[in-house]
Amino acid sequence: MPIREIIFTGFYESGLSPIGRALYESGLFIGDRLKSGDLFHPHPQYEDLTVSELHEEILKSNRCTGRYDGSFPLKISPEHRREMARLIRERNRRFSSWGFGDSRAALFLPEWFSLMESPGAIILYRHYREAVSRLLHRAAGELLLDGLESGSAAYWEDPDLPYRMWLAWYRPLVALIHRDPQRCLCLPGDVLREGYDIASLFGGDSGLSAPVIIEERRNPSEDSEALITAPEPGAALRRELDELWHQLQSLSPVPGEEPPEEMERRQIAGEDSFEQVSTLIRQADLNASETAEKRFVTLLGQWKREKSDPLPSLSGTISQARAEGTLERLISRLRSVLRSAPEDPSLLRSLEALLAAAGEVREAETLLDHMKQLRIRGAAYVYFRRAKLSLDSLRIDEAAQHLEQAMRHHPDHPKFHLLLGMLEKIRGRYTAALRAYARAAALFPPQSNEMFRTKIEQLSLCERLGKTRCRTQLERKIRRLAGRGDHPVSRVFWQLGMMEWVRTPRPALEGWIERFYISRRGFDRSRMLASLLARIDEASPRRDLLARIARRVETLLEKRAEDFRIDFLVVGVQKAGTTTLDAYLRTHPRIRMPRRKELRFFNDERYFEEQRIPYELYHEHFDRSVEGEERPLYGEVSPLYAYWPSAIRRIWEYHPDIKIILLLRNPIERAYSQWNMEYGNGRESLPFSEAIRREPERAKSALPFRHRIYSYIDRGFYSEQLREIYRFFPKEQVLVLRHETLKENPAELLKQVSDFLGIEAFSCDTSLHEHHSVYPEPLSPDLYNRLASLYAAEISQLEKMLGWSCETWSTPRS
């Protein structure tokens, strides 16, 4: 009988939130009221408050708390049993399948099973040492904020208490798994990093229609380095713990890994909170790192869910893995994933990068030849990578030969000139190296990190060659280009001692706080710290110092909330010419665009989970260092905004007077163009006809959001997107353009844009075309006509809304 009711439970800090989030996003009802985040758990908890309150009442009736250690049996009164049965009946009446999560459900799971029609359980566990460390970490925070009233001091008064609790939680669960193994799924906390499909692990009896992929969200206050070391249990207690741990391991289809015996000790001082605050500041340091293997598994999980390329984010992981000595483990993991997708381009490129980093040069070269045979990459890329491999092996002449071959195919690639500069520098040809670096800097995009790094290489060569004038000019140019001191590469300038003006002496503790604001990702943890400091006990002897630090934090937050807003946005649609339009916009002297296209700020859910939205992170992408007599117009192109739920509302809340530009294309041609792009990138493996047939089923994996890849047909319903825009913005603030005009008469389209923005006409070369895809085969007339029938009503609706004639879109083809 299929499972109808799913309970997910386990000891405290065992990973219920990622499971709950995955089930919730798959469409499963898990409660009317869900537990929200708090200071030490900033993300939503996805635990059912109704069930949690019921469990709390049962524990109170037994005169105990959530620190139950199994020293006496728990009893459920008839009244509470009736309440449990009532809740089950009410939800079975409302939903064909549903679930709930709560840690304390582990204490009452057999009772729930006896009352439910067709129950199933997901039981999460961690090694007892890690579980207790996480529990003590949370308890220390509760002590810091709520004092002895929190009751958390019990864990320090009786160091064996959390271990006895762990045993009391899992003993009845193990017994239940043995009794009913078909309805219980036992999983370790490690599985949260792997991206497992819960529905498939249940053997198809879960009642879940779509894959339920779980991924652990990192809690910024719970880096493994920062967890409190768990006290050592006694020998007899440890034997019991080990025995139960091994039982859990044997019952899990994917056993977890035992953590190291000892973790780095973090001292928590007694009543004086100053040391506690210092500890939490260190924990919130933006460089508090995950292991490289964990970061790599996260990248693989993203590849599995979204077919995203792990290579662009791999360089930092490789550096960390090299330092940790875990490169071989990363290679082994990637090879195991490649067995299921042996010709995936992004995975093969990532494997080649890992092999090169591990010094497996010959194997990496063999893989490059294999990629060339598969036509995954062109000859220029293969020669370039082989040149890098040869250079890493100090085969200088061989590297030069490969690079020469690469530059024959692509003479103006900036990375090729950058590598040439490195080669010439190694050979001692410093003047030639300086020329190569200068050429690379000219070819890299302005304000890009690569351009700045190349300039710094030029600077060091000028010093070596004694070119004082050249060095002075370069320093001046770098300072001017960098603009503000919080530019992403300002840390490089700091190391070189080139930006003396950003060095201001501060007390050590204030320096920690300031560090949060140097990084572009420091907002969430800075907010957490500010909230913590604001709640420090007034009786603390360090109150004056802490209050001053809190004021400093608030001042920095206010500085970030600048009175700056961009002026216009191109919000869509994908594959309608937005890249070409972006290139045209960048040529206008009055327009300032960000350093890269598609910032995707307003469709990034991370920025909108908190009350204060970090617009300063968005603004950092715009160069505001130099302005002429007239203020420039700042704009951005992100074609996902029109399609993403809530993005238009967020844009309106950000700037109600902003101007909106929307490019539309024949939805059938747009869908085929998107499929062609995803297929070429290796993120799509199905033929177009099969991909659109299975689109509704595949798109469910992204619920409650929209799927960024499997949305070929859905993105073409423009009238819904346009209505959402008109709901927030008056029509005079919206310019809707046709892709055909951009293609056939770009000068006319640019005139419409300049008139709309109120600027002088464009004077650029209108023969520019950024993207011109060549399809492997044309769209068949039969499939085109079927899609035309599907879109017929939509196209008619759009014609009425815009006053357009879109007859060519719906005309049958033969």
mmCIF file of N, CA and C in Angstrom, residues 6 19-30 199 207-213 700-704:
data_model
loop_
_atom_site.group_PDB
_atom_site.id
_atom_site.type_symbol
_atom_site.label_atom_id
_atom_site.label_comp_id
_atom_site.label_asym_id
_atom_site.label_seq_id
_atom_site.Cartn_x
_atom_site.Cartn_y
_atom_site.Cartn_z
ATOM 1 N N ILE A 6 3.857 11.006 5.713
ATOM 2 C CA ILE A 6 5.312 10.937 5.868
ATOM 3 C C ILE A 6 5.736 11.775 7.071
ATOM 4 N N ILE A 19 15.476 18.317 4.652
ATOM 5 C CA ILE A 19 14.462 17.337 4.244
ATOM 6 C C ILE A 19 13.112 18.023 4.111
ATOM 7 N N GLY A 20 12.753 18.833 5.127
ATOM 8 C CA GLY A 20 11.463 19.529 5.100
ATOM 9 C C GLY A 20 11.351 20.469 3.925
ATOM 10 N N ARG A 21 12.446 21.198 3.651
ATOM 11 C CA ARG A 21 12.413 22.131 2.514
ATOM 12 C C ARG A 21 12.220 21.382 1.205
ATOM 13 N N ALA A 22 12.927 20.241 1.030
ATOM 14 C CA ALA A 22 12.792 19.479 -0.209
ATOM 15 C C ALA A 22 11.377 18.943 -0.377
ATOM 16 N N LEU A 23 10.785 18.425 0.702
ATOM 17 C CA LEU A 23 9.412 17.907 0.621
ATOM 18 C C LEU A 23 8.430 19.036 0.344
ATOM 19 N N TYR A 24 8.649 20.186 1.008
ATOM 20 C CA TYR A 24 7.772 21.342 0.804
ATOM 21 C C TYR A 24 7.830 21.835 -0.641
ATOM 22 N N GLU A 25 9.049 21.922 -1.191
ATOM 23 C CA GLU A 25 9.201 22.420 -2.555
ATOM 24 C C GLU A 25 8.720 21.410 -3.585
ATOM 25 N N SER A 26 8.604 20.136 -3.185
ATOM 26 C CA SER A 26 8.066 19.135 -4.113
ATOM 27 C C SER A 26 6.547 19.183 -4.182
ATOM 28 N N GLY A 27 5.918 20.005 -3.304
ATOM 29 C CA GLY A 27 4.472 20.137 -3.323
ATOM 30 C C GLY A 27 3.773 19.384 -2.210
ATOM 31 N N LEU A 28 4.495 18.698 -1.319
ATOM 32 C CA LEU A 28 3.870 17.953 -0.230
ATOM 33 C C LEU A 28 3.474 18.914 0.883
ATOM 34 N N PHE A 29 2.245 18.766 1.386
ATOM 35 C CA PHE A 29 1.803 19.576 2.527
ATOM 36 C C PHE A 29 2.517 19.073 3.770
ATOM 37 N N ILE A 30 3.187 19.974 4.520
ATOM 38 C CA ILE A 30 3.892 19.561 5.742
ATOM 39 C C ILE A 30 3.496 20.436 6.934
ATOM 40 N N ALA A 199 12.186 10.088 -3.003
ATOM 41 C CA ALA A 199 11.129 9.242 -3.571
ATOM 42 C C ALA A 199 11.692 7.921 -4.077
ATOM 43 N N GLY A 207 4.371 7.857 -2.589
ATOM 44 C CA GLY A 207 3.274 8.718 -2.990
ATOM 45 C C GLY A 207 3.730 10.038 -3.541
ATOM 46 N N LEU A 208 5.050 10.238 -3.693
ATOM 47 C CA LEU A 208 5.591 11.478 -4.237
ATOM 48 C C LEU A 208 5.737 11.323 -5.735
ATOM 49 N N SER A 209 5.131 12.266 -6.486
ATOM 50 C CA SER A 209 5.114 12.126 -7.941
ATOM 51 C C SER A 209 6.382 12.637 -8.595
ATOM 52 N N ALA A 210 7.148 13.470 -7.893
ATOM 53 C CA ALA A 210 8.340 14.072 -8.503
ATOM 54 C C ALA A 210 9.555 13.748 -7.649
ATOM 55 N N PRO A 211 10.762 13.842 -8.219
ATOM 56 C CA PRO A 211 11.958 13.659 -7.398
ATOM 57 C C PRO A 211 12.002 14.676 -6.263
ATOM 58 N N VAL A 212 12.450 14.258 -5.102
ATOM 59 C CA VAL A 212 12.589 15.140 -3.955
ATOM 60 C C VAL A 212 14.069 15.198 -3.619
ATOM 61 N N ILE A 213 14.753 16.211 -4.138
ATOM 62 C CA ILE A 213 16.203 16.314 -3.983
ATOM 63 C C ILE A 213 16.509 17.146 -2.751
ATOM 64 N N LYS A 700 8.429 20.283 -12.359
ATOM 65 C CA LYS A 700 7.953 20.175 -10.984
ATOM 66 C C LYS A 700 9.095 20.160 -9.978
ATOM 67 N N SER A 701 10.274 19.735 -10.418
ATOM 68 C CA SER A 701 11.403 19.638 -9.488
ATOM 69 C C SER A 701 11.825 21.001 -8.949
ATOM 70 N N ALA A 702 11.402 22.094 -9.597
ATOM 71 C CA ALA A 702 11.797 23.435 -9.147
ATOM 72 C C ALA A 702 10.741 24.095 -8.270
ATOM 73 N N LEU A 703 9.578 23.460 -8.100
ATOM 74 C CA LEU A 703 8.519 24.080 -7.308
ATOM 75 C C LEU A 703 9.017 24.425 -5.905
ATOM 76 N N PRO A 704 8.554 25.562 -5.300
ATOM 77 C CA PRO A 704 7.491 26.453 -5.751
ATOM 78 C C PRO A 704 7.941 27.519 -6.749
#
